[in-house]
């Protein structure tokens, strides 16, 4: 079956620190990969996506590269801000025409000044 | 334009009562999803609608849970005889074709 495993949180960083949130997946075929972010009191928002191997998704200073050889899609940001404090979810959609999104359990990030 | 709207935003109910949760998707979005977000459990898929039909109900936890969608738009998730383990945030999302999902802010359900 399809599954997503992401690092356990919570993660606490100081402002301007480097962020990595690990995500690995198991899927048949050629999945699309996503990172969603949930800010306090809000719904999930798409942060970035990648649809094929070696694609790099990027948005708001965050990046993630689709690594088929390691089945990974790690989220990185070079310098986090307090406003990045949120819960981050890695997700996959199995393949073309598939409708279901499978999510990881989420990683809570707290950035302190 | 308007996003996905869910109501109520918060619901407190007594064990054994029925509750209805409403989702208004983005206009024109043909696909609608319900997920449940429990503390420490991530997002659990409940049901998927394409138009008014639900090709996949596999995530509904028990027969106390049901959902319908009318007019290819509004959806209602009903939980009968609520139990304390039903307490969670219920999220609705919509999309067109296979584009990324757009989520509502959720309904926080507390069963006392």
mmCIF file of C-alpha atoms in Angstrom:
data_model
loop_
_atom_site.group_PDB
_atom_site.id
_atom_site.type_symbol
_atom_site.label_atom_id
_atom_site.label_comp_id
_atom_site.label_asym_id
_atom_site.label_seq_id
_atom_site.Cartn_x
_atom_site.Cartn_y
_atom_site.Cartn_z
ATOM 1 C CA UNK A 1 0.000 0.000 0.000
ATOM 2 C CA UNK A 2 0.871 3.663 -0.023
ATOM 3 C CA UNK A 3 2.340 5.350 3.009
ATOM 4 C CA UNK A 4 4.240 8.434 4.090
ATOM 5 C CA UNK A 5 6.642 8.607 7.006
ATOM 6 C CA UNK A 6 7.899 11.916 8.294
ATOM 7 C CA UNK A 7 10.082 12.807 11.199
ATOM 8 C CA UNK A 8 8.469 13.058 14.579
ATOM 9 C CA UNK A 9 8.114 16.460 16.085
ATOM 10 C CA UNK A 10 7.997 18.830 17.654
ATOM 11 C CA UNK A 11 10.955 20.647 16.177
ATOM 12 C CA UNK A 12 12.111 23.853 17.868
ATOM 13 C CA UNK A 13 14.577 26.125 16.104
ATOM 14 C CA UNK A 14 15.954 29.586 16.616
ATOM 15 C CA UNK A 15 15.217 32.227 14.021
ATOM 16 C CA UNK A 16 17.544 32.049 10.981
ATOM 17 C CA UNK A 17 18.426 28.412 11.650
ATOM 18 C CA UNK A 18 18.473 25.809 8.872
ATOM 19 C CA UNK A 19 15.444 23.529 8.681
ATOM 20 C CA UNK A 20 15.154 19.978 7.429
ATOM 21 C CA UNK A 21 12.032 17.867 7.868
ATOM 22 C CA UNK A 22 12.532 14.351 6.573
ATOM 23 C CA UNK A 23 9.880 12.566 4.556
ATOM 24 C CA UNK A 24 10.041 9.129 2.964
ATOM 25 C CA UNK A 25 7.333 7.313 1.106
ATOM 26 C CA UNK A 26 6.174 3.940 -0.126
ATOM 27 C CA UNK A 27 4.089 3.833 -3.263
ATOM 28 C CA UNK A 28 3.470 1.852 -6.391
ATOM 29 C CA UNK A 29 3.929 3.507 -9.734
ATOM 30 C CA UNK A 30 4.957 7.117 -10.036
ATOM 31 C CA UNK A 31 3.426 9.217 -7.276
ATOM 32 C CA UNK A 32 3.207 12.970 -7.040
ATOM 33 C CA UNK A 33 4.569 14.401 -3.796
ATOM 34 C CA UNK A 34 3.404 17.373 -1.776
ATOM 35 C CA UNK A 35 4.149 19.400 1.308
ATOM 36 C CA UNK A 36 1.189 21.049 3.012
ATOM 37 C CA UNK A 37 1.425 23.558 5.860
ATOM 38 C CA UNK A 38 -1.109 24.267 8.582
ATOM 39 C CA UNK A 39 -0.678 27.566 10.409
ATOM 40 C CA UNK A 40 -2.274 27.890 13.852
ATOM 41 C CA UNK A 41 -6.058 28.096 13.575
ATOM 42 C CA UNK A 42 -6.076 27.667 9.812
ATOM 43 C CA UNK A 43 -6.705 24.933 7.276
ATOM 44 C CA UNK A 44 -4.019 23.096 5.356
ATOM 45 C CA UNK A 45 -2.428 24.964 2.479
ATOM 46 C CA UNK A 46 -0.347 23.557 -0.320
ATOM 47 C CA UNK A 47 3.247 24.665 0.191
ATOM 48 C CA UNK A 48 4.966 22.966 -2.738
ATOM 49 C CA UNK A 49 4.782 19.930 -4.971
ATOM 50 C CA UNK A 50 6.785 17.742 -7.338
ATOM 51 C CA UNK A 51 5.293 15.404 -9.897
ATOM 52 C CA UNK A 52 8.235 13.394 -11.154
ATOM 53 C CA UNK A 53 11.671 12.201 -10.126
ATOM 54 C CA UNK A 54 14.345 14.891 -9.689
ATOM 55 C CA UNK A 55 11.747 17.678 -9.742
ATOM 56 C CA UNK A 56 12.337 20.372 -7.147
ATOM 57 C CA UNK A 57 9.340 22.090 -5.641
ATOM 58 C CA UNK A 58 9.879 25.492 -4.069
ATOM 59 C CA UNK A 59 7.821 28.214 -2.422
ATOM 60 C CA UNK A 60 8.367 30.885 0.247
ATOM 61 C CA UNK A 61 12.014 29.881 0.608
ATOM 62 C CA UNK A 62 11.158 26.227 1.183
ATOM 63 C CA UNK A 63 12.451 23.525 -1.166
ATOM 64 C CA UNK A 64 12.012 19.787 -1.583
ATOM 65 C CA UNK A 65 13.477 17.482 -4.214
ATOM 66 C CA UNK A 66 11.751 14.307 -5.397
ATOM 67 C CA UNK A 67 14.353 11.550 -4.943
ATOM 68 C CA UNK A 68 13.115 8.314 -6.429
ATOM 69 C CA UNK A 69 16.280 6.396 -5.598
ATOM 70 C CA UNK A 70 15.854 7.082 -1.884
ATOM 71 C CA UNK A 71 12.027 7.457 -1.994
ATOM 72 C CA UNK A 72 12.373 10.758 -0.189
ATOM 73 C CA UNK A 73 11.010 14.290 -0.357
ATOM 74 C CA UNK A 74 12.732 16.163 2.452
ATOM 75 C CA UNK A 75 11.649 19.729 3.171
ATOM 76 C CA UNK A 76 14.382 22.337 3.640
ATOM 77 C CA UNK A 77 14.663 26.029 4.318
ATOM 78 C CA UNK A 78 17.895 27.898 4.741
ATOM 79 C CA UNK A 79 16.761 30.471 7.290
ATOM 80 C CA UNK A 80 13.519 30.035 9.201
ATOM 81 C CA UNK A 81 11.409 32.856 10.592
ATOM 82 C CA UNK A 82 9.008 32.981 13.517
ATOM 83 C CA UNK A 83 6.179 33.162 10.976
ATOM 84 C CA UNK A 84 7.147 29.678 9.715
ATOM 85 C CA UNK A 85 5.887 28.153 12.960
ATOM 86 C CA UNK A 86 3.246 25.659 11.832
ATOM 87 C CA UNK A 87 2.571 21.978 11.293
ATOM 88 C CA UNK A 88 4.021 20.543 8.090
ATOM 89 C CA UNK A 89 2.536 17.522 6.330
ATOM 90 C CA UNK A 90 4.167 15.438 3.637
ATOM 91 C CA UNK A 91 1.721 13.740 1.265
ATOM 92 C CA UNK A 92 1.568 11.640 -1.866
ATOM 93 C CA UNK A 93 -0.909 10.939 -4.635
ATOM 94 C CA UNK A 94 -0.176 7.511 -6.115
ATOM 95 C CA UNK A 95 -0.301 8.271 -9.818
ATOM 96 C CA UNK A 96 -2.075 9.796 -12.770
ATOM 97 C CA UNK A 97 -5.809 9.584 -12.377
ATOM 98 C CA UNK A 98 -5.587 8.680 -8.721
ATOM 99 C CA UNK A 99 -7.695 10.738 -6.394
ATOM 100 C CA UNK A 100 -6.591 9.884 -2.898
ATOM 101 C CA UNK A 101 -3.969 11.856 -1.010
ATOM 102 C CA UNK A 102 -2.093 9.953 1.694
ATOM 103 C CA UNK A 103 -0.618 12.118 4.437
ATOM 104 C CA UNK A 104 2.139 11.715 6.959
ATOM 105 C CA UNK A 105 1.388 12.420 10.606
ATOM 106 C CA UNK A 106 2.695 15.969 10.495
ATOM 107 C CA UNK A 107 5.674 17.695 12.083
ATOM 108 C CA UNK A 108 5.137 20.667 14.330
ATOM 109 C CA UNK A 109 7.742 23.394 13.919
ATOM 110 C CA UNK A 110 8.215 26.160 16.464
ATOM 111 C CA UNK A 111 10.616 28.975 15.648
ATOM 112 C CA UNK A 112 11.720 31.135 18.545
ATOM 113 C CA UNK A 113 13.164 34.657 18.242
ATOM 114 C CA UNK B 1 -12.797 34.058 -4.597
ATOM 115 C CA UNK B 2 -14.252 32.106 -1.717
ATOM 116 C CA UNK B 3 -12.403 29.100 -0.427
ATOM 117 C CA UNK B 4 -13.762 25.915 1.096
ATOM 118 C CA UNK B 5 -16.146 26.799 3.893
ATOM 119 C CA UNK B 6 -16.974 24.488 6.800
ATOM 120 C CA UNK B 7 -19.564 24.913 9.501
ATOM 121 C CA UNK B 8 -19.758 24.972 12.387
ATOM 122 C CA UNK B 9 -16.174 25.817 13.224
ATOM 123 C CA UNK B 10 -16.609 24.280 16.668
ATOM 124 C CA UNK B 11 -19.135 21.780 17.938
ATOM 125 C CA UNK B 12 -19.497 20.412 21.446
ATOM 126 C CA UNK B 13 -21.974 17.591 21.841
ATOM 127 C CA UNK B 14 -22.939 15.037 24.421
ATOM 128 C CA UNK B 15 -22.095 11.395 23.953
ATOM 129 C CA UNK B 16 -24.890 9.612 22.130
ATOM 130 C CA UNK B 17 -26.162 12.638 20.208
ATOM 131 C CA UNK B 18 -26.073 12.953 16.417
ATOM 132 C CA UNK B 19 -24.110 15.710 14.697
ATOM 133 C CA UNK B 20 -24.017 17.104 11.164
ATOM 134 C CA UNK B 21 -20.970 18.813 9.724
ATOM 135 C CA UNK B 22 -21.275 20.890 6.590
ATOM 136 C CA UNK B 23 -18.840 21.612 3.779
ATOM 137 C CA UNK B 24 -19.230 24.164 0.992
ATOM 138 C CA UNK B 25 -16.548 23.455 -1.611
ATOM 139 C CA UNK B 26 -15.063 25.916 -4.051
ATOM 140 C CA UNK B 27 -17.526 26.556 -6.848
ATOM 141 C CA UNK B 28 -16.911 24.268 -9.804
ATOM 142 C CA UNK B 29 -14.789 21.763 -7.916
ATOM 143 C CA UNK B 30 -16.055 18.310 -8.804
ATOM 144 C CA UNK B 31 -14.104 16.320 -6.213
ATOM 145 C CA UNK B 32 -14.714 16.610 -2.493
ATOM 146 C CA UNK B 33 -12.922 14.855 0.361
ATOM 147 C CA UNK B 34 -13.451 14.447 4.072
ATOM 148 C CA UNK B 35 -10.499 13.819 6.364
ATOM 149 C CA UNK B 36 -10.261 13.485 10.131
ATOM 150 C CA UNK B 37 -7.358 14.993 12.042
ATOM 151 C CA UNK B 38 -6.754 13.548 15.471
ATOM 152 C CA UNK B 39 -4.021 14.601 17.863
ATOM 153 C CA UNK B 40 -0.854 12.707 17.011
ATOM 154 C CA UNK B 41 -2.548 10.723 14.241
ATOM 155 C CA UNK B 42 -2.165 12.951 11.232
ATOM 156 C CA UNK B 43 -4.870 13.074 8.609
ATOM 157 C CA UNK B 44 -7.133 10.080 8.200
ATOM 158 C CA UNK B 45 -9.046 9.736 4.912
ATOM 159 C CA UNK B 46 -12.778 9.243 5.405
ATOM 160 C CA UNK B 47 -14.593 9.534 2.079
ATOM 161 C CA UNK B 48 -14.253 10.889 -1.440
ATOM 162 C CA UNK B 49 -16.960 12.278 -3.719
ATOM 163 C CA UNK B 50 -16.797 12.744 -7.460
ATOM 164 C CA UNK B 51 -19.869 14.787 -8.242
ATOM 165 C CA UNK B 52 -22.650 13.414 -6.062
ATOM 166 C CA UNK B 53 -21.391 9.855 -5.934
ATOM 167 C CA UNK B 54 -18.908 8.402 -3.479
ATOM 168 C CA UNK B 55 -16.698 5.840 -5.202
ATOM 169 C CA UNK B 56 -14.627 5.368 -2.077
ATOM 170 C CA UNK B 57 -16.174 5.189 1.373
ATOM 171 C CA UNK B 58 -13.485 2.917 2.713
ATOM 172 C CA UNK B 59 -12.241 5.349 5.322
ATOM 173 C CA UNK B 60 -15.485 5.746 7.238
ATOM 174 C CA UNK B 61 -14.673 4.304 10.689
ATOM 175 C CA UNK B 62 -18.041 2.695 11.378
ATOM 176 C CA UNK B 63 -21.646 2.588 10.244
ATOM 177 C CA UNK B 64 -22.351 5.512 12.559
ATOM 178 C CA UNK B 65 -20.632 7.693 9.974
ATOM 179 C CA UNK B 66 -22.309 8.693 6.725
ATOM 180 C CA UNK B 67 -21.934 11.450 4.181
ATOM 181 C CA UNK B 68 -23.838 12.816 1.261
ATOM 182 C CA UNK B 69 -23.330 15.423 -1.396
ATOM 183 C CA UNK B 70 -26.092 17.156 -3.279
ATOM 184 C CA UNK B 71 -26.101 19.190 -6.469
ATOM 185 C CA UNK B 72 -22.428 18.445 -6.924
ATOM 186 C CA UNK B 73 -21.755 21.037 -4.282
ATOM 187 C CA UNK B 74 -22.533 21.015 -0.555
ATOM 188 C CA UNK B 75 -21.626 17.945 1.466
ATOM 189 C CA UNK B 76 -22.788 16.866 4.904
ATOM 190 C CA UNK B 77 -20.951 14.439 7.162
ATOM 191 C CA UNK B 78 -23.242 12.901 9.765
ATOM 192 C CA UNK B 79 -22.100 11.091 12.880
ATOM 193 C CA UNK B 80 -24.802 9.214 14.751
ATOM 194 C CA UNK B 81 -24.667 8.287 18.421
ATOM 195 C CA UNK B 82 -21.394 10.124 18.911
ATOM 196 C CA UNK B 83 -18.663 8.612 21.062
ATOM 197 C CA UNK B 84 -15.758 10.291 22.797
ATOM 198 C CA UNK B 85 -13.312 8.764 20.333
ATOM 199 C CA UNK B 86 -15.067 10.739 17.575
ATOM 200 C CA UNK B 87 -13.575 13.937 19.008
ATOM 201 C CA UNK B 88 -11.277 15.370 16.327
ATOM 202 C CA UNK B 89 -11.018 18.061 13.700
ATOM 203 C CA UNK B 90 -12.964 17.135 10.579
ATOM 204 C CA UNK B 91 -11.489 18.614 7.432
ATOM 205 C CA UNK B 92 -13.101 19.025 4.055
ATOM 206 C CA UNK B 93 -11.197 19.607 0.839
ATOM 207 C CA UNK B 94 -12.153 20.103 -2.783
ATOM 208 C CA UNK B 95 -10.390 20.061 -6.100
ATOM 209 C CA UNK B 96 -10.888 19.992 -9.824
ATOM 210 C CA UNK B 97 -9.546 16.857 -11.494
ATOM 211 C CA UNK B 98 -6.173 15.916 -10.028
ATOM 212 C CA UNK B 99 -5.067 19.361 -8.960
ATOM 213 C CA UNK B 100 -3.881 19.917 -5.372
ATOM 214 C CA UNK B 101 -6.542 19.901 -2.702
ATOM 215 C CA UNK B 102 -7.945 23.086 -1.204
ATOM 216 C CA UNK B 103 -8.828 22.613 2.455
ATOM 217 C CA UNK B 104 -11.331 24.322 4.689
ATOM 218 C CA UNK B 105 -10.456 25.383 8.223
ATOM 219 C CA UNK B 106 -12.189 22.360 9.677
ATOM 220 C CA UNK B 107 -14.814 21.653 12.310
ATOM 221 C CA UNK B 108 -13.483 20.871 15.767
ATOM 222 C CA UNK B 109 -15.803 18.288 17.292
ATOM 223 C CA UNK B 110 -15.710 17.631 21.024
ATOM 224 C CA UNK B 111 -17.817 14.826 22.452
ATOM 225 C CA UNK B 112 -18.314 15.097 26.200
#
